[in-house]
XYZ file of C-alpha atoms in Angstrom:
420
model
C 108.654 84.479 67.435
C 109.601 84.219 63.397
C 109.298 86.935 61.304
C 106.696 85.913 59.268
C 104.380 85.811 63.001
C 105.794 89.209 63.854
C 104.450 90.989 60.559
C 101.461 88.799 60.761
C 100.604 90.357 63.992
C 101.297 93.676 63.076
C 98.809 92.928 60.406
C 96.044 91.713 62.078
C 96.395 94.926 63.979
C 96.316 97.169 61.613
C 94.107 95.719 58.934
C 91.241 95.893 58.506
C 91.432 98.875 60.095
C 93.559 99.801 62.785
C 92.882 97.888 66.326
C 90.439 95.054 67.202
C 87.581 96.543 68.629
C 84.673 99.262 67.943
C 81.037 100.708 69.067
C 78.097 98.871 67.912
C 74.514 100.322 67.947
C 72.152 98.303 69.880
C 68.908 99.909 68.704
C 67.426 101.610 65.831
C 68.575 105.096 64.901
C 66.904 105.402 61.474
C 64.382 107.845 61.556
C 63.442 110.676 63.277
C 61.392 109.357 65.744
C 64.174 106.878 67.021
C 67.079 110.086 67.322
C 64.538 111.985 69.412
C 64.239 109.191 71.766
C 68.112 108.006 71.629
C 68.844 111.534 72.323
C 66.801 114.633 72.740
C 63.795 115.123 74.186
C 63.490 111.158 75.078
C 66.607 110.452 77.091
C 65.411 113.100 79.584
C 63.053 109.937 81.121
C 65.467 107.789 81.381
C 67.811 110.105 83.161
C 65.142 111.291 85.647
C 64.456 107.468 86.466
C 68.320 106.719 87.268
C 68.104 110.410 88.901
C 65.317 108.776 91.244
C 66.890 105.374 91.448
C 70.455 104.889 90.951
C 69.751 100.865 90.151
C 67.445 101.999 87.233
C 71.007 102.576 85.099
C 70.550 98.630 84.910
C 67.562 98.857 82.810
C 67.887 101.563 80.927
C 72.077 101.632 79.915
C 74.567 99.374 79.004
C 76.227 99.223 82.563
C 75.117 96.068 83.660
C 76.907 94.513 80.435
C 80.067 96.632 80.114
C 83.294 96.278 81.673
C 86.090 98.433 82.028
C 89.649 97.110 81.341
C 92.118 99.007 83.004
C 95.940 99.304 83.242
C 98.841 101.431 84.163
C 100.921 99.512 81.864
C 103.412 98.847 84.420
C 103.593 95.034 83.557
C 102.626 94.164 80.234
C 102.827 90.487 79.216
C 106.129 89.302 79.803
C 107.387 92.594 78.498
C 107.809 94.713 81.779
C 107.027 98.168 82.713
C 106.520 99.833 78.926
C 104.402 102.761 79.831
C 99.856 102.897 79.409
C 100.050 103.799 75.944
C 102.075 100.780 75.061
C 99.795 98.220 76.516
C 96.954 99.111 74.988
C 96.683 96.585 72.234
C 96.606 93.782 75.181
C 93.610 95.887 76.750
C 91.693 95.579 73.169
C 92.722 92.296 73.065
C 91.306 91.516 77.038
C 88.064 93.102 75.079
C 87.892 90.883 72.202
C 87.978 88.068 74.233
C 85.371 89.218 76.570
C 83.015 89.499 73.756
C 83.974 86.772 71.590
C 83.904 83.890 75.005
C 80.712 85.263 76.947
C 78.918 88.056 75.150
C 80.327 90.988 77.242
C 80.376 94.593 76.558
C 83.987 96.401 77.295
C 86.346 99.149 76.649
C 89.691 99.238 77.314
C 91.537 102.249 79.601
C 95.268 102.941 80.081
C 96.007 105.264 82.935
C 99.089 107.496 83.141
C 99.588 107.804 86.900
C 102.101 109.069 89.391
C 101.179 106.919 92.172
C 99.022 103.853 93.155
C 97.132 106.275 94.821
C 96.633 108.691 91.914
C 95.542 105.285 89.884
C 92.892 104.236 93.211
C 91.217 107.954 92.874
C 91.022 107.468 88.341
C 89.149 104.452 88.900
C 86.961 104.959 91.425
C 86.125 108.328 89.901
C 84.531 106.288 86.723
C 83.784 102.873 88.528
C 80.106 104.274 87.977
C 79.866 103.844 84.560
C 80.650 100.149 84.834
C 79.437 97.010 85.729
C 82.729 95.709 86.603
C 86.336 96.324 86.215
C 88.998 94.427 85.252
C 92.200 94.881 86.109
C 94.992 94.016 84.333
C 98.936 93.954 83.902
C 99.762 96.276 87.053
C 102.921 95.632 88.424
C 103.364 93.518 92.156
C 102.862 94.362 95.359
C 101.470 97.588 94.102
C 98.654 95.421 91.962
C 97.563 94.143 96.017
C 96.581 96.881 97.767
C 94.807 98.503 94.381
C 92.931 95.986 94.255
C 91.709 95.370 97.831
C 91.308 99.300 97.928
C 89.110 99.128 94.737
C 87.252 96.306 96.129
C 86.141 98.319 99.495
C 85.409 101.499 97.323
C 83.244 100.259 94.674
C 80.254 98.656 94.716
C 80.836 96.555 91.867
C 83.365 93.665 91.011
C 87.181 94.295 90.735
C 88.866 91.444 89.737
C 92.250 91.731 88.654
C 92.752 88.805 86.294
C 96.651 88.115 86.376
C 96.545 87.209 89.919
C 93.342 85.496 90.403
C 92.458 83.982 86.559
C 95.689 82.335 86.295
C 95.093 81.071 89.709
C 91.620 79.323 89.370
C 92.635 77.837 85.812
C 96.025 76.756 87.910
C 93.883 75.513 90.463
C 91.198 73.673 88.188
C 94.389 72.049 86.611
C 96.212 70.697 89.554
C 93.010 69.546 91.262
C 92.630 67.238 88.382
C 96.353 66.344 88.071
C 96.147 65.217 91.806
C 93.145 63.228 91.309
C 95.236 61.144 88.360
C 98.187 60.790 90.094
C 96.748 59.646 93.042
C 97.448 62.175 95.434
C 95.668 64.300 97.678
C 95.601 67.642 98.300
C 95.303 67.618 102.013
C 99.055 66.051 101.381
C 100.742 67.258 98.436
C 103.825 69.278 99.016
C 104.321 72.059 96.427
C 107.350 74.440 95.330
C 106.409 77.931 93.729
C 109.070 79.513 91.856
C 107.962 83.028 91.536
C 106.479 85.133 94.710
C 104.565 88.095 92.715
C 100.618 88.542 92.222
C 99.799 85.423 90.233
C 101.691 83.001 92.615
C 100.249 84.481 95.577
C 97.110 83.939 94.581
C 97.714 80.760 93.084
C 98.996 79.871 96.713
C 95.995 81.359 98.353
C 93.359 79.787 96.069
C 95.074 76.089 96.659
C 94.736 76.759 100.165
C 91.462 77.176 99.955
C 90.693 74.109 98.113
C 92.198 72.312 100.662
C 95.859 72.606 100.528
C 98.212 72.792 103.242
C 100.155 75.923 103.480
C 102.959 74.531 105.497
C 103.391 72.341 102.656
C 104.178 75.446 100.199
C 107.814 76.481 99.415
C 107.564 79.653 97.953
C 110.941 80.911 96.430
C 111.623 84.374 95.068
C 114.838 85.731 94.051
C 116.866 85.055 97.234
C 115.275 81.561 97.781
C 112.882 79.816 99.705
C 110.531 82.620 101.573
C 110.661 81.049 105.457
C 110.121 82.331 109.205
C 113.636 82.986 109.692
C 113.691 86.048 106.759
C 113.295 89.723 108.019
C 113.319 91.250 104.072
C 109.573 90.197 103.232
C 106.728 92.015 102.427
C 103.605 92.044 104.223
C 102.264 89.988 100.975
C 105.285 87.570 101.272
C 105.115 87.015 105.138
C 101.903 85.276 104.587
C 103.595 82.242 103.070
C 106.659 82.244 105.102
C 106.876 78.675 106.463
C 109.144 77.425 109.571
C 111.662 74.920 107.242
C 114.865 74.158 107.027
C 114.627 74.769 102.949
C 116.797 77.710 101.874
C 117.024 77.011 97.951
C 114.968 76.402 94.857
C 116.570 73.243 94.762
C 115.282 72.720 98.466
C 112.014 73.633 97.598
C 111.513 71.360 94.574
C 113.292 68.259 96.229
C 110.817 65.610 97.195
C 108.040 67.855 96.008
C 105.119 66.847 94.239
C 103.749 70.196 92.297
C 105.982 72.357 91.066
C 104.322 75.727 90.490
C 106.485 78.241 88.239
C 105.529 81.614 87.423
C 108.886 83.424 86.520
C 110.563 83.484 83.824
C 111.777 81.491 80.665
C 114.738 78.285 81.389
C 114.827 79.060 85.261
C 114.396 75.062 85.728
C 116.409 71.996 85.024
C 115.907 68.258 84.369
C 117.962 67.657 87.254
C 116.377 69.600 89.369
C 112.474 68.063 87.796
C 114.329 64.468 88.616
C 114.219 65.321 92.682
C 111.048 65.409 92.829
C 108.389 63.051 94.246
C 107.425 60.310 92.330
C 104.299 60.683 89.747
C 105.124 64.732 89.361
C 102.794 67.644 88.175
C 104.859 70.447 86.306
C 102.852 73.513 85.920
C 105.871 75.706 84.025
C 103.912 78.567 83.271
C 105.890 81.413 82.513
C 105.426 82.801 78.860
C 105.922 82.640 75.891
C 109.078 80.444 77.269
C 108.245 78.211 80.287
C 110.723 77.758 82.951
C 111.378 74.288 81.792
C 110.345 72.694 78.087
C 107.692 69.817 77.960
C 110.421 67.766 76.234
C 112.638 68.257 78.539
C 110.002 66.976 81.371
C 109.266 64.465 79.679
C 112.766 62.625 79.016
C 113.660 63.345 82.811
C 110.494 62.121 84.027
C 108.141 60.732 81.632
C 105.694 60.141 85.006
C 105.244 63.240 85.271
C 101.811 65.309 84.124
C 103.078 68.919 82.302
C 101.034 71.847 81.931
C 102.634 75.670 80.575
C 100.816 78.558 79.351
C 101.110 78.034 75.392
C 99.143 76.490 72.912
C 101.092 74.788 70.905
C 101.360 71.926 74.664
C 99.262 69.830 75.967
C 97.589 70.875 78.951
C 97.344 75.227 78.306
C 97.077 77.375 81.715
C 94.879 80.093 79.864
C 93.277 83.178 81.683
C 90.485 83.022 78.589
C 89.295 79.827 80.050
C 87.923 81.892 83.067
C 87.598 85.870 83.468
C 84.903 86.119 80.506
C 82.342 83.320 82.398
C 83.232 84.616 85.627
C 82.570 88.062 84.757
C 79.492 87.072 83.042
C 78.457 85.109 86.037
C 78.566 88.055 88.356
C 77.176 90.500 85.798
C 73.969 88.513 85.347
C 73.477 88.310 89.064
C 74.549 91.915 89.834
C 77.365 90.808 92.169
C 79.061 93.448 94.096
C 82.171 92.063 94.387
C 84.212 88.342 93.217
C 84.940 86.565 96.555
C 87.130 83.729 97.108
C 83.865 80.971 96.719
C 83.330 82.468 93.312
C 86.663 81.746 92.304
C 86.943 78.396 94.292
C 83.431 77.682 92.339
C 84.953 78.713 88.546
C 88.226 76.316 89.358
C 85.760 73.418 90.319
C 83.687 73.887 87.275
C 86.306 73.830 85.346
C 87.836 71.132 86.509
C 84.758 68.821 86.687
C 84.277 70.047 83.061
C 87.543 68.387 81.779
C 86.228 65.015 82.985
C 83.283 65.273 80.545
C 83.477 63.475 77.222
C 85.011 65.956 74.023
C 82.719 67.897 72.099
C 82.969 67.707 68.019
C 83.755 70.990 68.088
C 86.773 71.034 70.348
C 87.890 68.070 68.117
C 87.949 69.828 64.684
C 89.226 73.305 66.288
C 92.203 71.631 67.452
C 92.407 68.331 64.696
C 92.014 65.627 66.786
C 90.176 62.601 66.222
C 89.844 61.878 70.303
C 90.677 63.540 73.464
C 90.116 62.218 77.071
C 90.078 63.258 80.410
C 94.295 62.455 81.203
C 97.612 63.379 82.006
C 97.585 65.170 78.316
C 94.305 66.691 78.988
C 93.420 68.249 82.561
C 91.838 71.392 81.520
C 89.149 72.506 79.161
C 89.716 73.734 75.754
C 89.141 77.551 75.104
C 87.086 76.561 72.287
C 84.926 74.394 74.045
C 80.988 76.218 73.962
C 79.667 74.643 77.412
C 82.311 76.961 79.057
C 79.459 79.268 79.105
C 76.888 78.107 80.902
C 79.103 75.809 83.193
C 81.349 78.389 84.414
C 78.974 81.247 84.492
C 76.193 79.512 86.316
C 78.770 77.959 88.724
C 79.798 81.629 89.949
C 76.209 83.254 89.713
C 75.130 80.469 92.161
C 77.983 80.950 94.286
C 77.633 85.040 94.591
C 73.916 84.515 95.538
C 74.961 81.607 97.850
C 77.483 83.207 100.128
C 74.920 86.756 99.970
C 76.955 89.050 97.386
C 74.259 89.151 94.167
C 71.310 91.523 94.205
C 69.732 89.251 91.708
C 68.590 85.629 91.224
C 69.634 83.257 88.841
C 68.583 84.114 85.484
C 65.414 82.532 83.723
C 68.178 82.010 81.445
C 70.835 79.582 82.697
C 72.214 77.860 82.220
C 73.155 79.818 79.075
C 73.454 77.185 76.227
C 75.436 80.430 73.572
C 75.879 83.773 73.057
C 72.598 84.431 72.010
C 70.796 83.246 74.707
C 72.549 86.531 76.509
């Protein structure tokens, strides 16, 4: 990053004033008549009502529309383990966007905590006052069993976005990189570079789609993960294949995905030349992918390239999913974000890409055309129908596979904000 970008961002951070979020009333609190029902003696009904019936705090607060983001700050960006305090201008950030994309209410929370454990008993202690959490930037495999513990404990959706948003946008991608290569899924053989949260559910999310698993070479630091290893995790054994593979160079030989969610320059053109013909490069590690598009594209100019930046064709961004899935599952009361939700948000946003390019996609990112290809295989961020695509896709699945306490709302599909 220049110098000039690094001030600029500690700008916009500080200025206006300091941080990028704040309370806004929702109704009037003008006269005396409207304090004595915002507060005392009126809010007495309101709490006898939720008193009587805990689903009343739908009606009459902000729960159903407010999200909690939550971290330990134990993996921050592609910074590390910098502490809870630290992260918090990614957790503001996590709550711009949820506003700004689909209209929802949150508030950020960084947890000091001594154990997993100690984290598991903060959340579920204030899960209440939500209407879903997000998780975000907790270090792997600790990040797995929070979750999955959060997820039986509260009766509301826990989603923790670096593991399963960066998976259905991967997945969305690839789907639609296989379909323009000509290959399918069913087939494909695929190397991972990178066995923590995001590739595992990357992995799991492709299988559900339809991939093979036998056909996934998972590598972490000491190589391919395979049947023959005794130093895996329980969250590793699940992708330990029976191969003769032992190396990253193994894995990505003949293969026709490579999957990499690492760390920056971990890839060479040499390597990217061994694979099958007609290649799909997701490099996603960030800001610096394991291998550069240019560099992809002199070694293999068949080859379709996708990494997590902007400034590439082909961006692997979380914003393209957690605000419409979270909106989705608000508006149907979901209790939880299941594997068809997210199977449902990938599709969508895959089938979206095929559709002709808004105006307003054009003059956000000055083009004069853009078309479903091997430069464009996932949505823009600024692209409006995100909303009501994406959103309606996952309320439909949660009431189809028996996890909403709601119907579809009169509503959808939403066409903007304001229809919310």
């Amino acid at each position: 990053m220049s110098e000039d970008l690094k001030q600029a961002a500690l700008d916009y951070h500080a200025n206006p004033k300091p941080g990028k979020i704040s309370v806004e009333l929702t109704t009037p609190a003008n006269s005396a008549r409207d304090l004595s029902l915002a507060y005392s003696p009126g809010v007495a009904e309101p709490v006898k009502a939720i008193a009587e019936d805990p689903e009343n705090a739908y009606k009459y607060t902000a729960k159903g529309n407010m999200v909690a983001v939550i971290t330990d700050g134990t993996a921050i960006l592609g910074l590390g383990d910098l502490g809870p305090l630290a992260s918090k201008p990614v957790m503001e950030g996590k709550s711009l966007l949820f506003k700004r994309f689909a209209g929802v209410d949150s508030i950020d929370i960084e947890v000091e905590s001594e154990s997993p454990q100690a984290f598991i008993d903060t959340v579920r202690r204030i899960a209440n006052t939500f209407g879903g959490i997000n998780l975000e930037d907790i270090k792997a495999p600790e990040c797995f069993e929070i979750e999955r513990t959060l997820i039986e404990q509260c009766d509301i959706p826990v989603f923790h976005d670096d593991q399963h948003g960066t998976a259905i946008v991967t997945v969305a991608g690839v789907l639609n990189a296989l379909e323009i290569q000509g290959k399918k899924i069913e087939e494909a053989k695929m190397a991972v570079l990178g066995a923590g949260a995001a590739a595992i559910s990357c992995a799991k999310l492709l299988i559900l789609a339809g991939m093979n698993p036998q056909n996934i070479f998972m590598c972490d630091r000491k190589g391919v993960i395979h049947s023959g290893r005794d130093d895996l995790n329980q969250y590793k054994q699940g992708f330990a294949v029976d191969t003769d593979k032992r190396t990253v160079d193994d894995a990505i030989e003949g293969a026709d995905i490579f999957l990499g969610l690492s760390g920056p320059n971990m890839v060479t053109g040499e390597q990217i030349k061994t694979m099958a013909d007609n290649a799909i490069v997701f490099a996603c590690a960030n800001p610096v992918p394991e291998i550069m598009p240019e560099i992809v594209k002199e070694v293999r100019p068949d080859a379709i390239m996708a990494t997590g930046r902007s400034d590439f064709p082909n961006q692997v961004n979380n914003v393209l999913g957690f605000p419409f899935i979270f909106r989705g599952a608000l508006d149907v009361r979901a209790k939880r974000i299941n594997e068809e939700m997210k199977l449902a948000a990938a599709k969508a946003l895959a089938n979206l890409a095929k559709e002709p390019v808004t105006q307003e996609v054009l003059d956000a990112y000055k083009l004069d055309s853009l078309e479903f290809g091997k430069d464009y295989i996932i949505p823009k961020a600024t692209d409006s129908r995100l909303l009501g695509i994406v959103s309606t896709a996952v309320a439909q699945a949660a009431i189809d596979t028996g996890v909403s306490a709601g119907p579809l709302p009169a509503n959808y599909p939403l066409k903007s904000i304001e229809d919310i």
